[in-house]
Structure formats: C-alpha cells, structure tokens
Amino acid sequence: MAEKKIVKAKKKKEIDVRDFTTCEATAQMLEKARRDGVETAFDRAANMKACPIGAESACCKHCFMGPCRLNAKDPYAKVGVCGATIDTFQARNFARNVAAGGAAHTDHGMGMVDLFREVVNGHITDYEIKDVHKLEQVAQSIGIETEGRSVKEIATDLYKELENTYTQVEGEIPFAKRVPPATLEVWRKQDIVPRGAMREIMELMHRSHMGVDQDYANITKQCSRTALADGWGGSMVATEISDILYGTPSPVAVDVNMGVLKEDQVNIIVHGHEPNMFESMLASVNTPSLIEAAKEAGAQGINLVGMCCSGAEMLSRHGVPHAGNFMSTEAVLVTGAVDTMCVDVQCIKQGLQKVAECYNTPLITTNTRCRIEGATHVQFEDHKPRECTDEVVIKAITRFKNRTADIEIPNIRNTGIHGFSYEYINYMLGGTFRGSYKPLNDNIINGRIRGVAGVVGCTNPRMKQDYVHVELVKELIKNDVLVLQTGCSQVALAKNGLYSPEAAHLAGPGLQEVCETVGMPPCLGLGSCVDNSRILIAASEMVRVGGLGNSIADLPAVGCAPEYMSEKAICIGQYFVASGVFTVFGVTFPTVEGTKFHKHLFEELEQEGMGKWGFATDPYEMAKMMIAHIDKKRKALGIDKARERVLMDMDDRRGIDAA
Ligand code: MSK
C-alpha cells in the first residue's frame, strides 16, 4: 500500500488507463496508482481542459493594460488595448517560447564550457578529457591548429573560442563555420546569423516587450537568430564538450522499460538533462565501499537507471539502462521500488514530489536552478561532485533498508542497439579507412533510402503516450525513410522493439537492404534533446559529401516532434526550420490558422530559402506530409526516377525469388 499523505485522485472523469498510454508498463502502474489513490499528470490533464484561447496564442499578457484576448474564430475583428494585432500577439508569444527554450539549452551548454575550462586548467580533477580525437576534430572544424600541439594547448584555444557561443556581442558564433556555405548565405541575406546566445535571447526578450517590435515578420527573424544560437551554438557546444569529456557514443546493447528496476537491489533513478551529475553518480555506484554498504543493508547491489533525456544521453554513451520517457516519470515511482529519484534540470514535474511522498521515495534536487517544494536538496558542485552523489547513494541505501511500500515492477524490458553518433554513422557506412557519408548519399541518390527524417521530442498527456511516435516511425521506415531520433521519442520506439536490428523487417525493401548490409536498425538513436545538434552535423555532412544539392534545404530530409510539450521543442523546431528543414509538430500549434503569422511560418519562410513548419495530429497524415516533402526534394534534385527504378528492381527480385 502507498503510505504517507495519500493524494486522492479527483474523480471527475475515470478514463481507461489504456486510453492514456500505449506503454504497457506505464498502464500497469497507472492502474496501481488508482488502487493506491495516487494522482498523476494523466489524471490532471483529463480533468483540466486546455485553455482554447491560450492554445491558439490569441491572448497577450505582456503588459498590465490587459491581459487582452482576441477571438480566434474572427482574429482580425479586435486588437489589444495597445492596438496590437493577432499577428503581434502570436509572434510575441512564440518569441517568448523560443527565448525560454533556447535559454534552457544554452545555459546547459554554457555550464559545460565552464566545466571544460576548469578541467583543462586543472582546477577540477574528477573529470578529464576522454576523447582526444574528438577534441582535435572539433578544434579543426573551427580553424584551431592541432598539428604538433599538446592536448592542453588545443583544449585551451577551444574553450576560449567556444565561450564566444554565449558571450559574443558582434559577429558570427564559432560553429557558423560548420554550416554549409549555401545555407549560411541564406542566413546572411536574411540577417539571422547568430551572435552569442546571451545577446540573442536578451534582444528577443526586449523585442517581445510591450511597445517594441510589432511586425510579426521582424520578430520571426529574431526568433530564427535566437533559435540558431541554440542549435548551432548552445546545444551543439553541449554535445561536443560532453563527447570530449565523457566519450563519443558508439553502438551498445541496452535494456529499456520499467523492467530494468530490480527488487533485490538499491534502485537509483537519475532524471533530467545534464550529464555531469549522472557521470559522477556512475562513479559513486561503482565505489566498493558504497556497494558494500548496500550489501550490508541486504541488497544484492546498486542499480543505476536513467529516465528522460539525461537517461537517453547515458544510455547512448555508457549503456546505462533506461526506465522510460517523460510521461512515465511519475508512474515509475508507483512501482515502490525506486529508492531515490535524483533530478537536475528541465522536464522535472512538480507532481513527482507528491507521488514520491506516497511511496516513501526521496526526491532529491541537486541544482540551484531547480528546487521543488518538499523535495530534499543536495547541492551538486562540479568541483566536488562526489560529495553530492555519494550522499544520494547513502540516502537510497537507507530507503532500501527501510522499504515499506508494496513493490510491483512491470516485467517488461526491451533490448535494443543505441549510441549512434555522427562519427559512428560515418564509420559504420564507410569503415575505418574510408569513413564517409558517401554510402548514405549514394543510397539516397539510387533510391534505396527515400530520405531521412529526424523524429524527436517529448511525450504529452494530451496525446496517448508513445502512440504517434511509434505509428509515425513505422510508417516512415515502411516507406524507406531512414529515421534519426533523440530524447523521449527514441525511448518510445525502443520500448516498442524498433531498436533491434531485427526491426529491419518492418522497413521497406530498399531501407531493409541497407540495414541488413550494414547491420543497423532502421532508426538510429542519437541521445538527448540537446543532441539534436548531431542531426544538424549529419545534415551538413550530407551536403558536403555532394550529390544532394548545395544547402540543407535541398536535402530530402524532414523533422517532426509528434508529441511535444516543452518550449525547448519550439526552439528546436525553429532552428530546424531556419536551417532549411520542413518540420512537422503534433498535439497543438500556438497559432490561429489563416493569420498572417501562421502563413509566415507555414509558407513564407520556405520561399526565403529556409524550411517551413507543418502541423498534424494523426501519425499517418504526418507521414504523408513528410514523405510528400521528401519526394518534392527528390524531384527537384532529379533523383526521383532512380527510386522508381530501384523499386522495380526489388519487385523483379521478389518475382525471381518466388519462381
Ligand atoms: S526530456 S524536452 S520531455 S524530449 Fe529532453 Fe523528453 Fe522533451 Fe523533456
């Protein structure tokens, strides 16, 4: 039985838990939660109708003459008290989403540069440079000399240069040098090449203040510039420094789903986004004295498990098992088997605390940026990381010793291959000596692979958990579209078996042939939501290798966040669009269809040489839109006929096989 402060679910509506989620383990725990009288975000979403005016961004509360609201059904009938139109309302709200989302990633990335600087200068010794090859590659990519120089000299130049990603007042950020020239030319023409993220976010907040920028197209430009400062700046730096310090991911077989919890072990879950605390926790749980303490408490050992995006990062980099994505973080506590949930930043629901209390599980916050009323705080410091993580392990052992909650662990585990990186894809396709994206481009040109889709992002209680992710990806691979994934979407597919090489049989004949030849699954997981930057690098390399046009906008490539919920997703979507990618979102989109701002995002940006936004909630409709866009790009490149030939060859081959 759940204990202490049982939270009674408000029983306005009792919906079948299988209407909330397609994740069997989560459904099993939601049923237990109901028996235990515990409420989760699924119940709260069912009992709270989303505000229809806010959902369409038809309200403005950026000053105190309002809040003003317009009628989304007749959006030009009224204006706000200051005279602001529906287009200004929407653009301002969108701008604030981009600013907040970009701030989250760039604050994370800036923290990584701070850590890197301290490691290079010898002030922090718990971490070290693990991937010297990656250090040299990143340095070379922005023009830092590496030949005949020491690791310290290269690393010193690199951190000094990368600090500009955040603080640069004028000029282009360092990683603008990695952008394909034709794409960069579009940005220069549009005046959206980012300066440092601090400057861009500050300017976007300024422009969206009452009485400043009141031209939706001009606000959108600053949205693009700020979002690009995230994708090609803050996020990309976070990924690259993490690889340099902790190692670049390469394929590893890992178990996901709640069955990774072990009843006879001390279970510690780390949930959040930044790798530093998780890396230190990995060291703590492998410390002989702490393992001994766990055994003395009656446990067989200590079981470290990830969730959400820091989980996705550690799954990719070190093969740490993963218990589930964003919408399973409350449900996993209902198992009663979690001895501590330790969190850092982003996507940490406040509701976790009440659920944790019900099962006597300590919820431990570790970052000054993210404290939760009622949770225990153990401050994590990069300079003495083990003080925090050892203490968390001790708290978990204590909870194990005093376990009183009923334990029920869903017996579901899915094994898959994770840990693909831009670098590994290079190697996988071309081998050590001729590593290249050329085989990928060739297979796209000859039509075996129709195109590439990035399917990423959150889960959202307004959608049936994982359903749209899974159906969409199945539909894409069935149509020979190679899928790259990050974050909670990657975990959704992993839970459904799509990360095993055997999943290749779900792919269309062309993609299946490539997967079987190379021995890869039809979808490749690249890590956390910050690691979406790996997709940008992969796209740039496809352009550089040749045969698929001059800019990212020319590629037969698309993006999608089918169940998104966070402002970070809006920022990610905008940097993909500004980079040249058609990007489809699901759930809801914060615009009123038919307005000038909506048309600007969904049509006009493409005419300016960028990508564009798309929206659908049905996975098959999404797939149709994305495949149609891929085919449009194939036609423009003159490679549409090649695909028809390949498919004919495959049919012929099947005919021969059958004979
Ligand atoms: S954790 S941002 S729910 S992907 Fe990155 Fe998952 Fe979305 Fe958070």
XYZ file of C-alpha atoms and ligand atoms in Angstrom:
667
model
C 0.000 0.000 0.000
C 1.097 3.526 -0.644
C 1.801 5.341 2.561
C 2.081 8.865 3.976
C -0.027 11.712 2.658
C -2.035 9.702 0.143
C -3.095 12.049 -2.636
C -6.684 11.371 -3.620
C -7.169 11.459 -7.375
C -10.003 13.853 -8.193
C -12.582 11.565 -9.750
C -14.269 13.930 -12.152
C -13.577 11.538 -15.009
C -12.365 7.975 -14.835
C -10.751 7.138 -18.139
C -9.378 3.702 -19.025
C -5.616 3.957 -18.429
C -5.059 2.355 -21.836
C -6.552 5.467 -23.372
C -3.760 7.425 -21.668
C -0.846 5.364 -22.883
C 0.284 2.613 -25.227
C 3.155 1.856 -22.834
C 2.094 -1.363 -21.085
C 4.381 -0.805 -18.073
C 3.055 2.725 -17.569
C -0.546 1.479 -17.889
C 0.120 -1.206 -15.266
C 1.486 1.439 -12.902
C -1.401 3.836 -13.589
C -3.771 1.049 -12.541
C -1.776 0.566 -9.341
C -1.763 4.345 -8.796
C -5.563 4.295 -8.927
C -5.691 1.466 -6.414
C -3.298 3.431 -4.197
C -5.296 6.669 -4.631
C -2.367 8.441 -6.290
C -2.847 11.153 -8.912
C -0.604 11.665 -11.963
C -0.331 14.179 -14.803
C -2.582 11.932 -16.917
C -5.424 12.459 -14.400
C -4.722 16.179 -14.147
C -4.733 16.582 -17.937
C -8.033 14.696 -18.187
C -9.552 16.937 -15.539
C -8.190 20.218 -16.869
C -9.430 21.365 -20.260
C -6.646 23.210 -22.091
C -7.478 26.916 -22.460
C -8.632 27.280 -26.092
C -7.621 30.951 -26.304
C -4.124 30.272 -24.972
C -3.744 27.175 -27.159
C -4.093 29.360 -30.256
C -1.975 32.145 -28.802
C -4.863 34.607 -29.064
C -4.127 36.236 -25.708
C -1.432 38.676 -24.639
C -0.285 39.305 -21.075
C 2.953 41.127 -21.733
C 1.696 44.337 -20.097
C -0.817 45.296 -17.425
C -3.372 47.090 -19.555
C -4.682 43.592 -20.212
C -4.474 40.659 -20.268
C -6.124 41.035 -23.670
C -7.783 38.246 -25.594
C -8.954 38.075 -29.155
C -11.472 35.805 -30.811
C -9.590 33.068 -32.656
C -12.682 32.486 -34.845
C -12.579 36.092 -36.069
C -8.979 37.050 -35.289
C -8.886 40.446 -37.006
C -12.173 41.693 -35.503
C -10.442 43.194 -32.460
C -6.994 44.337 -31.334
C -5.425 44.559 -27.879
C -5.642 47.705 -25.701
C -2.325 48.954 -27.172
C -3.559 48.195 -30.682
C -1.532 45.002 -31.093
C -2.954 42.656 -33.727
C -3.393 38.890 -33.555
C -0.135 38.543 -35.534
C 1.795 40.554 -32.940
C 0.165 38.540 -30.128
C 1.210 35.237 -31.698
C 4.701 36.341 -32.729
C 5.410 37.724 -29.238
C 4.219 34.562 -27.528
C 6.169 32.405 -29.949
C 9.243 34.578 -29.313
C 8.984 34.035 -25.563
C 8.754 30.263 -26.153
C 11.877 30.348 -28.316
C 13.725 32.515 -25.784
C 12.891 30.190 -22.873
C 13.643 27.019 -24.828
C 16.903 28.429 -26.166
C 17.878 29.668 -22.690
C 17.432 26.160 -21.256
C 19.796 24.579 -23.779
C 22.334 27.380 -23.826
C 22.506 27.590 -20.029
C 23.218 23.849 -20.062
C 25.871 24.334 -22.783
C 27.499 27.271 -21.013
C 27.776 25.117 -17.880
C 29.585 22.502 -19.976
C 32.109 25.095 -21.201
C 32.643 26.261 -17.591
C 33.368 22.669 -16.571
C 35.630 22.086 -19.587
C 37.662 25.234 -18.766
C 38.131 24.131 -15.168
C 39.166 20.625 -16.247
C 41.660 21.991 -18.811
C 43.167 24.343 -16.214
C 43.473 21.552 -13.664
C 41.020 23.086 -11.165
C 38.652 20.119 -11.479
C 40.146 16.645 -11.331
C 37.078 14.394 -11.051
C 36.580 14.710 -14.822
C 39.120 14.502 -17.661
C 39.368 14.709 -21.432
C 38.413 11.207 -22.544
C 38.139 11.670 -26.308
C 41.244 13.431 -27.647
C 40.342 12.548 -31.232
C 37.010 14.340 -30.859
C 38.777 17.316 -29.264
C 41.031 17.605 -32.316
C 38.146 17.187 -34.756
C 36.042 19.888 -33.112
C 39.039 22.230 -32.890
C 39.891 21.702 -36.565
C 36.274 22.312 -37.584
C 36.551 25.896 -36.375
C 40.076 26.551 -37.617
C 42.135 25.823 -34.480
C 45.568 24.404 -35.341
C 46.119 20.920 -33.888
C 49.252 19.668 -35.653
C 52.174 19.249 -33.236
C 50.326 20.847 -30.307
C 49.609 19.421 -26.882
C 46.111 18.430 -25.731
C 46.175 21.289 -23.223
C 47.112 23.872 -25.876
C 44.341 22.726 -28.220
C 41.774 22.477 -25.407
C 42.685 25.960 -24.116
C 42.150 27.505 -27.538
C 38.923 25.555 -27.903
C 37.275 26.652 -24.654
C 38.280 30.277 -25.251
C 36.727 30.158 -28.711
C 33.585 28.308 -27.616
C 32.900 30.814 -24.834
C 32.016 33.180 -27.680
C 28.985 30.981 -28.374
C 27.413 32.582 -25.329
C 29.076 35.960 -24.844
C 29.935 37.229 -28.322
C 28.441 40.691 -28.781
C 29.042 41.066 -32.526
C 29.945 38.745 -35.416
C 29.108 35.113 -36.099
C 29.296 32.320 -33.491
C 32.184 29.816 -33.883
C 30.116 26.899 -35.203
C 28.750 29.055 -38.043
C 31.920 27.741 -39.754
C 30.281 24.284 -39.834
C 27.180 25.467 -41.694
C 27.051 24.560 -45.421
C 28.025 27.740 -47.342
C 24.738 27.995 -49.265
C 22.726 27.717 -46.022
C 24.945 30.321 -44.356
C 24.420 32.583 -47.358
C 20.628 32.413 -46.822
C 21.108 33.344 -43.162
C 23.369 36.270 -44.049
C 20.856 37.514 -46.602
C 18.095 37.272 -44.000
C 20.370 38.801 -41.325
C 19.840 35.895 -38.940
C 23.368 34.565 -38.385
C 23.539 34.353 -34.591
C 25.835 36.282 -32.301
C 26.318 34.990 -28.758
C 23.223 33.386 -27.203
C 23.098 35.842 -24.292
C 22.794 38.726 -26.737
C 20.210 36.994 -28.912
C 17.978 35.895 -26.032
C 18.229 39.355 -24.452
C 17.265 41.031 -27.717
C 14.351 38.643 -28.247
C 13.020 39.363 -24.752
C 13.402 43.082 -25.437
C 11.674 42.940 -28.789
C 8.733 40.997 -27.373
C 8.211 43.573 -24.608
C 5.136 45.764 -24.929
C 5.574 48.536 -27.462
C 8.786 47.340 -29.147
C 8.717 45.025 -32.184
C 5.231 44.995 -33.681
C 5.979 43.452 -37.041
C 5.458 39.681 -36.916
C 7.977 39.032 -39.714
C 10.663 41.064 -37.969
C 10.003 39.292 -34.662
C 10.267 35.970 -36.512
C 13.735 36.930 -37.766
C 14.943 37.359 -34.212
C 13.217 34.067 -33.292
C 15.274 32.369 -36.022
C 18.506 34.032 -34.934
C 17.937 33.063 -31.295
C 16.951 29.504 -32.189
C 20.049 29.131 -34.389
C 22.150 30.331 -31.430
C 20.762 27.273 -29.657
C 21.008 24.623 -32.394
C 24.370 25.645 -33.852
C 25.516 27.184 -30.574
C 24.424 26.253 -27.072
C 23.177 22.739 -27.853
C 25.973 21.884 -30.253
C 28.626 23.021 -27.772
C 26.933 20.987 -25.005
C 27.029 17.855 -27.164
C 30.608 18.322 -28.354
C 32.054 19.104 -24.904
C 30.150 16.173 -23.401
C 31.689 13.869 -26.029
C 35.179 15.278 -25.383
C 34.884 14.839 -21.613
C 32.850 11.645 -21.393
C 33.443 9.893 -24.725
C 31.649 9.907 -28.072
C 28.827 7.339 -28.160
C 29.168 4.171 -30.197
C 26.620 1.362 -30.500
C 25.790 -0.525 -27.374
C 23.025 -3.024 -26.498
C 20.839 -1.639 -23.697
C 17.610 -2.563 -21.912
C 14.816 -0.018 -21.618
C 11.457 -0.028 -19.811
C 10.463 -0.371 -16.173
C 11.604 -3.986 -16.002
C 15.161 -2.638 -15.620
C 14.351 -1.971 -11.931
C 15.468 -4.787 -9.617
C 13.538 -5.650 -6.481
C 16.611 -7.033 -4.698
C 18.862 -4.057 -5.436
C 19.056 -0.423 -4.392
C 17.391 1.351 -7.342
C 18.547 4.880 -8.112
C 16.924 6.828 -10.943
C 18.587 9.919 -12.417
C 16.220 12.168 -14.381
C 16.905 15.479 -16.079
C 19.284 16.735 -18.739
C 22.852 17.454 -17.723
C 25.443 14.657 -17.842
C 27.815 15.925 -15.113
C 25.821 14.715 -12.101
C 24.922 11.446 -13.827
C 28.588 10.789 -14.699
C 29.537 11.324 -11.066
C 26.664 9.066 -9.957
C 28.058 6.347 -12.220
C 31.353 6.620 -10.336
C 29.570 6.607 -6.945
C 27.512 3.462 -7.605
C 30.683 1.641 -8.649
C 32.567 2.575 -5.474
C 33.412 -0.610 -3.495
C 32.629 0.934 -0.081
C 29.158 2.015 -1.229
C 28.458 -1.350 -2.867
C 29.497 -2.966 0.411
C 27.154 -0.649 2.338
C 24.300 -1.678 0.017
C 25.073 -5.359 0.656
C 25.157 -4.771 4.398
C 21.676 -3.292 4.030
C 20.539 -6.577 2.472
C 20.698 -5.585 -1.221
C 22.383 -7.575 -3.973
C 23.922 -4.373 -5.334
C 23.159 -0.873 -6.598
C 21.135 -0.493 -9.786
C 21.569 2.857 -11.562
C 18.873 3.677 -14.098
C 18.198 6.726 -16.271
C 14.993 8.464 -17.338
C 14.067 11.211 -19.763
C 16.975 12.952 -21.518
C 19.921 12.556 -19.131
C 18.872 8.905 -19.240
C 18.893 8.954 -23.057
C 22.368 10.504 -23.015
C 23.788 7.925 -20.575
C 22.014 5.114 -22.430
C 23.786 6.192 -25.604
C 27.172 6.914 -24.093
C 27.580 4.212 -21.442
C 24.754 1.702 -21.944
C 23.038 2.642 -18.653
C 19.538 1.041 -18.620
C 16.589 3.392 -19.116
C 13.248 3.139 -17.298
C 11.073 5.313 -19.524
C 10.348 8.700 -21.033
C 8.801 11.925 -19.714
C 5.250 10.650 -19.196
C 6.491 7.625 -17.208
C 8.418 9.550 -14.548
C 5.543 9.611 -12.054
C 4.398 6.100 -12.969
C 7.820 4.596 -12.237
C 7.617 5.822 -8.633
C 4.373 3.859 -8.253
C 6.420 0.626 -8.514
C 7.509 1.343 -4.927
C 10.920 0.009 -5.990
C 12.647 3.349 -6.546
C 14.923 4.035 -3.599
C 15.808 7.533 -4.781
C 14.936 9.724 -7.726
C 17.653 12.278 -8.249
C 16.995 15.184 -10.629
C 18.872 18.135 -12.099
C 17.101 20.430 -14.592
C 14.297 20.514 -17.184
C 11.172 18.369 -17.578
C 11.004 17.592 -13.841
C 7.280 17.666 -12.973
C 6.447 19.265 -9.641
C 3.894 16.450 -9.237
C 6.773 13.991 -8.752
C 7.178 15.157 -5.170
C 3.664 14.144 -4.099
C 3.926 10.755 -5.791
C 7.382 10.185 -4.266
C 5.997 11.006 -0.792
C 3.291 8.382 -1.235
C 5.915 5.663 -1.661
C 8.437 6.998 0.841
C 10.910 7.615 -2.001
C 13.289 10.545 -1.552
C 13.058 13.001 -4.463
C 16.413 14.775 -4.457
C 17.053 18.010 -6.317
C 20.710 18.797 -6.998
C 20.849 22.023 -8.998
C 20.344 25.577 -7.684
C 18.208 26.267 -10.765
C 15.672 23.567 -9.917
C 14.369 23.180 -6.386
C 10.974 21.692 -5.584
C 8.950 22.469 -2.501
C 9.022 19.441 -0.229
C 11.936 17.706 -2.003
C 15.317 17.183 -0.361
C 18.080 19.327 -1.827
C 21.659 18.058 -2.044
C 23.696 20.612 -3.944
C 25.853 19.269 -6.781
C 29.133 21.104 -7.446
C 31.355 20.375 -10.439
C 34.410 20.961 -8.183
C 33.426 18.243 -5.693
C 30.818 16.130 -7.485
C 31.172 13.029 -5.330
C 30.031 14.844 -2.177
C 26.558 15.083 -3.694
C 26.333 11.757 -5.491
C 27.797 9.689 -2.634
C 25.252 11.280 -0.286
C 22.422 10.427 -2.679
C 23.584 6.792 -2.806
C 23.663 6.650 1.012
C 20.115 8.063 1.151
C 18.995 5.410 -1.352
C 20.598 2.624 0.694
C 18.811 3.921 3.804
C 15.486 3.897 1.975
C 16.155 0.340 0.739
C 16.804 -0.779 4.314
C 13.545 0.793 5.450
C 11.358 -0.135 2.462
C 7.706 -0.415 3.461
C 5.852 0.313 0.215
C 4.333 -2.569 -1.757
C 6.565 -3.320 -4.706
C 5.289 -4.188 -8.154
C 7.737 -3.964 -11.050
C 6.294 -4.461 -14.551
C 8.169 -7.376 -16.058
C 8.859 -5.624 -19.344
C 12.296 -4.962 -20.803
C 13.185 -4.225 -24.397
C 16.729 -4.684 -25.635
C 17.972 -2.516 -28.472
C 21.081 -1.001 -30.008
C 21.631 2.644 -29.076
C 24.572 5.031 -29.152
C 24.788 6.256 -32.710
C 26.653 9.482 -33.276
C 27.508 11.488 -36.330
C 31.009 9.995 -36.108
C 29.828 6.405 -35.767
C 27.455 6.709 -38.735
C 30.486 7.876 -40.725
C 32.490 4.836 -39.656
C 29.583 2.390 -39.923
C 28.906 3.313 -43.520
C 32.453 3.679 -44.749
C 34.753 1.721 -42.426
C 37.813 2.971 -40.534
C 39.900 3.992 -43.529
C 37.232 5.349 -45.814
C 34.709 6.601 -43.242
C 32.277 8.781 -45.143
C 28.665 9.727 -45.638
C 29.082 8.871 -49.318
C 27.392 5.439 -48.991
C 24.405 7.161 -47.333
C 24.207 9.772 -50.070
C 24.634 7.080 -52.745
C 21.796 5.034 -51.268
C 19.589 8.125 -51.229
C 20.553 9.000 -54.792
C 19.952 5.444 -56.037
C 16.623 5.402 -54.187
C 17.109 2.562 -51.703
C 16.736 5.173 -48.991
C 13.968 7.600 -49.913
C 15.080 10.281 -47.467
C 15.955 10.989 -43.853
C 13.608 12.037 -41.032
C 14.501 13.325 -37.579
C 11.691 12.190 -35.238
C 12.311 13.635 -31.802
C 10.804 15.236 -28.753
C 8.617 14.743 -25.756
C 5.538 12.811 -24.744
C 2.469 14.806 -23.680
C -0.557 13.730 -21.604
C -2.817 15.383 -24.181
C -1.861 12.504 -26.501
C -1.932 8.745 -25.936
C 1.642 8.236 -24.745
C 4.051 6.980 -27.465
C 1.260 6.205 -29.953
C 2.034 8.935 -32.503
C 5.808 8.438 -32.229
C 5.540 4.720 -32.897
C 2.945 4.772 -35.674
C 4.697 7.643 -37.444
C 8.131 5.993 -37.365
C 6.719 2.644 -38.513
C 5.053 4.387 -41.428
C 8.237 6.255 -42.346
C 10.530 3.230 -42.312
C 7.930 1.216 -44.225
C 8.349 3.858 -46.913
C 12.162 3.566 -46.906
C 12.764 6.699 -44.847
C 15.750 6.339 -42.504
C 14.811 7.739 -39.079
C 17.197 9.568 -36.727
C 15.964 10.041 -33.166
C 16.681 11.716 -29.858
C 15.111 12.186 -26.447
C 11.800 10.756 -25.318
C 10.869 9.766 -28.873
C 13.898 7.466 -29.056
C 12.790 5.765 -25.830
C 9.206 5.397 -27.125
C 10.474 3.483 -30.156
C 12.961 1.471 -28.112
C 10.121 0.292 -25.867
C 8.390 -0.945 -28.997
C 11.310 -3.007 -30.270
C 12.319 -0.694 -33.109
C 15.935 -0.547 -31.930
C 16.741 -4.153 -32.582
C 18.436 -4.955 -35.911
C 15.544 -7.404 -36.484
C 13.245 -4.387 -36.756
C 14.705 -4.015 -40.258
C 11.931 -6.363 -41.441
C 9.467 -3.518 -40.735
C 11.299 -1.326 -43.240
C 10.541 -1.009 -46.928
C 12.641 -3.153 -49.309
C 15.282 -0.501 -50.031
C 15.921 0.558 -46.437
C 15.755 -3.072 -45.324
C 18.516 -3.983 -47.754
C 20.752 -1.179 -46.457
C 20.040 -2.059 -42.798
C 20.811 -5.722 -43.358
C 24.003 -4.963 -45.272
C 25.315 -2.602 -42.611
C 23.735 -4.408 -39.622
C 21.915 -1.381 -38.258
C 18.359 -0.830 -37.057
C 16.071 1.272 -39.289
C 16.044 4.045 -36.700
C 19.180 5.398 -35.129
C 19.134 6.905 -31.618
C 21.471 9.842 -31.162
C 20.874 10.722 -27.484
C 19.156 13.551 -25.614
C 17.233 16.579 -26.903
C 20.438 18.666 -26.750
C 21.910 16.057 -29.122
C 19.580 17.159 -31.901
C 22.689 19.101 -32.888
C 24.090 15.743 -34.081
C 21.332 15.726 -36.723
C 22.438 19.180 -37.923
C 26.033 17.982 -38.269
C 24.888 14.860 -40.124
C 22.797 17.017 -42.495
C 25.786 19.338 -43.112
C 27.971 16.357 -43.918
C 25.382 15.039 -46.388
C 25.551 18.407 -48.165
C 29.367 18.487 -48.075
C 29.753 14.970 -49.494
C 27.723 16.026 -52.509
C 25.042 14.855 -54.892
C 22.113 16.097 -52.799
C 22.172 19.835 -53.505
C 24.049 22.745 -52.015
C 22.161 23.581 -48.864
C 20.342 21.768 -46.071
C 17.093 22.999 -47.643
C 17.909 20.930 -50.758
C 18.148 17.611 -48.887
C 15.301 15.074 -48.967
C 15.115 15.445 -45.186
C 12.328 16.311 -42.747
C 11.808 16.712 -38.984
C 8.986 16.002 -36.557
C 8.122 16.323 -32.848
C 4.790 14.463 -32.781
C 4.000 14.621 -29.041
C 5.959 17.702 -27.938
C 5.183 19.607 -24.771
C 8.137 21.889 -23.939
C 9.296 25.338 -25.016
C 12.634 23.756 -25.877
C 10.814 21.832 -28.601
C 9.526 25.086 -30.119
C 13.083 26.447 -30.160
C 14.400 23.205 -31.691
C 11.638 23.311 -34.310
C 12.525 26.888 -35.223
C 16.246 26.128 -35.593
C 15.451 23.174 -37.845
C 13.127 25.348 -39.921
C 15.689 28.166 -40.139
C 18.337 25.583 -41.112
C 16.186 24.524 -44.071
C 14.109 21.599 -42.791
C 10.359 21.015 -43.169
C 9.355 20.394 -39.550
C 6.007 18.936 -38.503
C 4.628 19.279 -34.972
C 1.697 17.469 -33.406
C -0.533 17.973 -30.327
C -1.362 21.638 -30.915
C 0.337 24.606 -32.553
C 0.292 28.064 -30.948
C -1.142 29.984 -33.905
C -4.522 30.710 -35.444
C -4.740 29.148 -38.874
C -5.279 31.693 -41.621
C -3.494 34.555 -39.871
C -0.510 36.313 -41.446
C 1.873 34.985 -38.785
C 0.670 31.414 -39.362
C 1.169 31.801 -43.114
C 4.625 33.253 -42.493
C 5.745 30.195 -40.509
C 3.956 27.606 -42.637
C 4.658 29.013 -46.135
C 6.737 32.164 -46.475
C 9.917 31.069 -44.645
C 10.392 28.369 -47.286
C 10.180 30.988 -50.011
C 13.032 32.827 -48.252
C 15.297 29.751 -48.642
C 14.655 28.184 -45.234
C 12.389 25.291 -44.247
C 8.814 25.664 -43.030
C 6.504 24.442 -40.283
C 3.785 21.819 -40.705
C 1.111 20.566 -38.310
C -0.945 17.373 -37.960
C -2.070 15.191 -35.077
C -2.658 11.931 -36.929
C 0.563 9.914 -37.447
C -0.435 8.719 -40.925
C -1.267 12.253 -42.008
C 2.116 13.391 -40.642
C 3.916 10.625 -42.534
C 2.082 11.568 -45.731
C 3.129 15.206 -45.409
C 6.743 14.296 -44.635
C 7.055 11.752 -47.467
C 5.456 14.198 -49.921
C 8.087 16.764 -48.943
C 10.899 14.228 -49.360
C 9.559 13.341 -52.806
C 9.327 17.034 -53.719
C 13.014 17.438 -52.838
C 13.965 14.259 -54.727
C 12.212 15.622 -57.796
C 13.977 18.972 -57.515
C 17.301 17.105 -57.313
C 16.379 14.997 -60.355
C 16.683 11.716 -58.436
C 13.003 10.752 -58.373
C 13.375 8.408 -61.351
C 16.228 6.475 -59.689
C 13.911 5.418 -56.882
C 11.292 4.152 -59.304
C 13.988 2.007 -60.933
C 15.200 0.597 -57.591
C 11.703 -0.365 -56.566
C 11.193 -2.063 -59.897
C 14.421 -3.997 -59.357
C 13.244 -5.130 -55.938
C 9.899 -6.295 -57.334
C 11.689 -8.138 -60.084
C 13.949 -9.743 -57.485
C 10.978 -10.832 -55.403
C 9.411 -12.304 -58.554
C 12.584 -14.280 -59.235
C 12.734 -15.449 -55.595
C 9.129 -16.632 -55.765
C 9.671 -18.512 -59.043
S 13.347 15.223 -21.890
S 12.246 18.204 -23.586
S 10.236 15.676 -22.499
S 12.296 15.108 -25.213
Fe 14.561 16.197 -23.101
Fe 11.856 14.456 -23.186
Fe 11.003 16.651 -24.320
Fe 11.902 16.801 -21.919
